[in-house]
XYZ file of C-alpha atoms in Angstrom:
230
model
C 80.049 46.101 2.086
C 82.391 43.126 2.385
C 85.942 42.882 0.871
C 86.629 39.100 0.792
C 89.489 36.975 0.475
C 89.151 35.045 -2.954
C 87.829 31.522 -1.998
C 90.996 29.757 -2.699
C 93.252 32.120 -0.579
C 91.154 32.072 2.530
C 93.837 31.615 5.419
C 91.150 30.284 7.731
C 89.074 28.325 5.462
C 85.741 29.356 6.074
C 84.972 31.943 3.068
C 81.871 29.687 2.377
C 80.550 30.428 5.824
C 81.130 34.343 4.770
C 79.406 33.577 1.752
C 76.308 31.991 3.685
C 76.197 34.832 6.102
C 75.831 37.384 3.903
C 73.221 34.955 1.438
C 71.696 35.152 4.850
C 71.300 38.758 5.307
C 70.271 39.741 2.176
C 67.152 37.210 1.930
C 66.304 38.743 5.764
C 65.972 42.538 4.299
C 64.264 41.133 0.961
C 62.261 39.608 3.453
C 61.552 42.403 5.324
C 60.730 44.742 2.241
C 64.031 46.117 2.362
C 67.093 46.498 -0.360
C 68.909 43.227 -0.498
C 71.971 45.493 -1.869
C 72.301 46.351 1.434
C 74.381 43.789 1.963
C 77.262 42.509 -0.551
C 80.633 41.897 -1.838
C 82.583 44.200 -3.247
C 85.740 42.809 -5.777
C 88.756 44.015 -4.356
C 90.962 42.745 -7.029
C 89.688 45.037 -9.962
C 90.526 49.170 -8.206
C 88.586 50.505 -10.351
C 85.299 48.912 -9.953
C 85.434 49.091 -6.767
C 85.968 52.662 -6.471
C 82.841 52.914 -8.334
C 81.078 50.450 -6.194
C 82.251 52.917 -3.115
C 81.289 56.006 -4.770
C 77.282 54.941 -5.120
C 77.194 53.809 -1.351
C 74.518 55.627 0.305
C 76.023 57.790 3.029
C 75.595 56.662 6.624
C 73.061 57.658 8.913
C 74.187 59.450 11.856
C 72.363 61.642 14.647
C 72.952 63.318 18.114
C 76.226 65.130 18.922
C 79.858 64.716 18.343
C 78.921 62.204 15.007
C 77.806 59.741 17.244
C 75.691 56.520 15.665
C 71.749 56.755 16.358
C 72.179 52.864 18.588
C 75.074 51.249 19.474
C 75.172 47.546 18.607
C 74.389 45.235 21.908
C 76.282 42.053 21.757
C 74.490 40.890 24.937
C 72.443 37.983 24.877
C 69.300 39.203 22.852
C 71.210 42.240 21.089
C 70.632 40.457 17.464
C 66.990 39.673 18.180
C 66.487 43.445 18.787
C 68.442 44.488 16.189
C 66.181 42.699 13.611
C 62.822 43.689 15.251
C 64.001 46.911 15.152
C 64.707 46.733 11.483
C 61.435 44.888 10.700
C 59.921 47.881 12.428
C 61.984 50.600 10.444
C 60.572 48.701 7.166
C 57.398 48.355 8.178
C 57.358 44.734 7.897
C 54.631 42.766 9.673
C 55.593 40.887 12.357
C 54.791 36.936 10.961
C 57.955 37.141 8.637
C 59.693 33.262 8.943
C 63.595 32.765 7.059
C 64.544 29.511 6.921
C 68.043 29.405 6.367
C 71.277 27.262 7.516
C 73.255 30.847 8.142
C 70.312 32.042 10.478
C 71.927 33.175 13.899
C 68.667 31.690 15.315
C 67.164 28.505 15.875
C 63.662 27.665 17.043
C 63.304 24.506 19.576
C 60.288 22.188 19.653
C 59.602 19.258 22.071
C 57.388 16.476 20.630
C 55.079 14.289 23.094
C 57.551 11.593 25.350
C 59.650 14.345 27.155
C 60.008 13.476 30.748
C 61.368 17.128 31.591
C 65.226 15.769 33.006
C 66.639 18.896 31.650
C 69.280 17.109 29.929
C 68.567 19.931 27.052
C 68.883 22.708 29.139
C 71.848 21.468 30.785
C 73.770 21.162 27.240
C 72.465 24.452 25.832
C 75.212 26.985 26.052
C 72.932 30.003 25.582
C 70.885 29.602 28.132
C 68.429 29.641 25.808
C 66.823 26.377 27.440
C 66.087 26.398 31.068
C 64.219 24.848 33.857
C 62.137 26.720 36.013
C 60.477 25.445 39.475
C 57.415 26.966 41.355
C 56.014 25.151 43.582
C 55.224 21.285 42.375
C 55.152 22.721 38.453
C 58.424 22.505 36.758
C 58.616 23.680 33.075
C 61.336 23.550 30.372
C 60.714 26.905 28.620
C 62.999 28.097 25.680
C 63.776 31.846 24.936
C 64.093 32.350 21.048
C 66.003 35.612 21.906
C 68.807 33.828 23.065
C 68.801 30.572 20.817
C 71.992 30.690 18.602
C 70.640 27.328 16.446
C 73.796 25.575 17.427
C 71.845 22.096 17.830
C 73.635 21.213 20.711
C 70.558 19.925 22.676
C 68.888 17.796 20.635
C 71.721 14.986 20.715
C 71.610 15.173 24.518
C 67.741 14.289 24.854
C 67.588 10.755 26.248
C 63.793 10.123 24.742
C 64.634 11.906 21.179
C 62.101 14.155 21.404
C 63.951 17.557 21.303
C 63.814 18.998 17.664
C 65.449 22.101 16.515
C 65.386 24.541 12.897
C 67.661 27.383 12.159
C 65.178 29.461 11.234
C 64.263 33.122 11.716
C 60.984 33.946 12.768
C 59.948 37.454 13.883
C 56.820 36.317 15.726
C 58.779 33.946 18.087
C 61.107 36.620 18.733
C 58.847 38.994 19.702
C 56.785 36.801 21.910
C 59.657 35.358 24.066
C 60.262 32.769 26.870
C 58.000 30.462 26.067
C 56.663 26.974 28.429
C 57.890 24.065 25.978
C 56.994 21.405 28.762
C 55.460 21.489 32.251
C 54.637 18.815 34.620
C 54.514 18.641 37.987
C 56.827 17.222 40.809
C 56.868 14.369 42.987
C 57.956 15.124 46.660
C 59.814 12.813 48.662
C 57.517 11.104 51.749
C 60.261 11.292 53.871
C 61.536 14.933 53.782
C 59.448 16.575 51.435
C 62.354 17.576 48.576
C 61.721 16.857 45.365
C 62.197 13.516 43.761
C 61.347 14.125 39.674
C 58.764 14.852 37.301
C 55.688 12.622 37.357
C 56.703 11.757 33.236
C 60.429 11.014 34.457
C 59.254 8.398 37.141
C 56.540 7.264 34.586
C 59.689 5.959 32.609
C 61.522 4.559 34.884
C 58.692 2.351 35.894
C 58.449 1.922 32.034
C 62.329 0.648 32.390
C 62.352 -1.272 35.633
C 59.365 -2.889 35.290
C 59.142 -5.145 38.935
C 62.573 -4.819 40.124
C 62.211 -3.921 44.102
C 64.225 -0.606 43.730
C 61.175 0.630 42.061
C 59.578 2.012 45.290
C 62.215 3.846 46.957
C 63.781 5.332 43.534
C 59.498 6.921 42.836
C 58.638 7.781 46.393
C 61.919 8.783 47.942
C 64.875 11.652 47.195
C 67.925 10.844 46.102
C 69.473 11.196 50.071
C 66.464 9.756 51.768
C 67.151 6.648 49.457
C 70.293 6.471 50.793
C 69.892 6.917 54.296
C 66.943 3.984 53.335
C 69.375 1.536 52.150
């Protein structure tokens, strides 16, 4: 239950954000077969209602020893996911249940065909919800839903426009996990043998360049054999 400030006396100006949260939460438990009244507002300006309000709350569930909660919250990276699972679980709710919503906590990333794998994305995601992973000559973007916040900071970032992202909630992606968004493999320097770039990212440049004589040494050399070439 939530005792908000009255929308025009909001010190911080953000009571619609409040307002969108908790919009948020109760479509999530209707979605999950659960009691939307859950979640809501009580009116702190009329005492007497809200007394009564108070007085039909269910009681809290507690277990163990001492009056301790049954699960702490985890605020870690991935502590929200599991909280929801865990309460599409305690429902009973099947686990292909999607909420679109602007107020979800999550977002689910897509890559459409052109990416050339620079990790520009990954770089800008402050999750670490995007990453880069190398084995071998394979590198692969891959995207953990568990730790996407929806903030959109990634897709602004990608220099082929190709990165797309919804704040949505869906209960299959967050059970699956990590997922391989892109993969492609590297080329390796004929000098040393480091890596120079994805085969897409070179693809491009020669796409960009066109004839121009750095062409050779920028696709078949690293970044310090290039030098040490020049």
């Amino acid at each position: 239950g939530l005792l908000p400030c009255p929308k025009e006396a909001c010190r911080f100006g953000r009571r619609d954000a409040v307002d969108g949260t908790v919009d948020y939460c109760r479509q999530l438990l209707r979605a999950l077969d659960g009691s939307p009244d859950s979640v809501r507002f009580f009116d702190g300006t009329d005492p007497v209602a809200l007394a009564g309000a108070l007085a039909v709350l269910p009681a809290p569930e507690f277990g163990g020893s001492a009056g301790r909660p049954r699960a702490a919250p985890r605020f870690a990276p991935g502590g929200p996911a599991e909280a929801i699972l865990g309460l599409a679980e305690r429902h009973g709710a099947v686990a292909d249940r999607v909420l679109t919503h602007p107020r979800s906590p999550f977002g689910v990333v897509a890559v459409q065909d052109g990416c050339t794998g620079c990790g520009a994305c990954a770089s800008a995601c402050p999750a670490a919800a995007l990453g880069v992973e190398r084995e071998g000559d394979v590198v692969s973007l891959c995207f953990d839903p568990r730790r996407c916040i929806g903030c959109g900071e990634c897709a602004p970032v990608c220099p082929e426009r190709v990165v797309r992202i919804e704040k949505v909630t869906d209960l299959r992606r967050l059970a699956e996990g990590k997922r391989v968004l892109h993969r492609d493999r590297e080329v390796r320097c004929l000098t040393c043998g480091a890596a120079v770039a994805p085969r897409a990212m070179l693809e491009r440049i020669r796409g960009l360049l066109g004839t121009d004589p750095a062409l050779s040494a920028i696709t078949r050399y690293c970044a310090d054999c290039r030098g040490t070439l020049l």
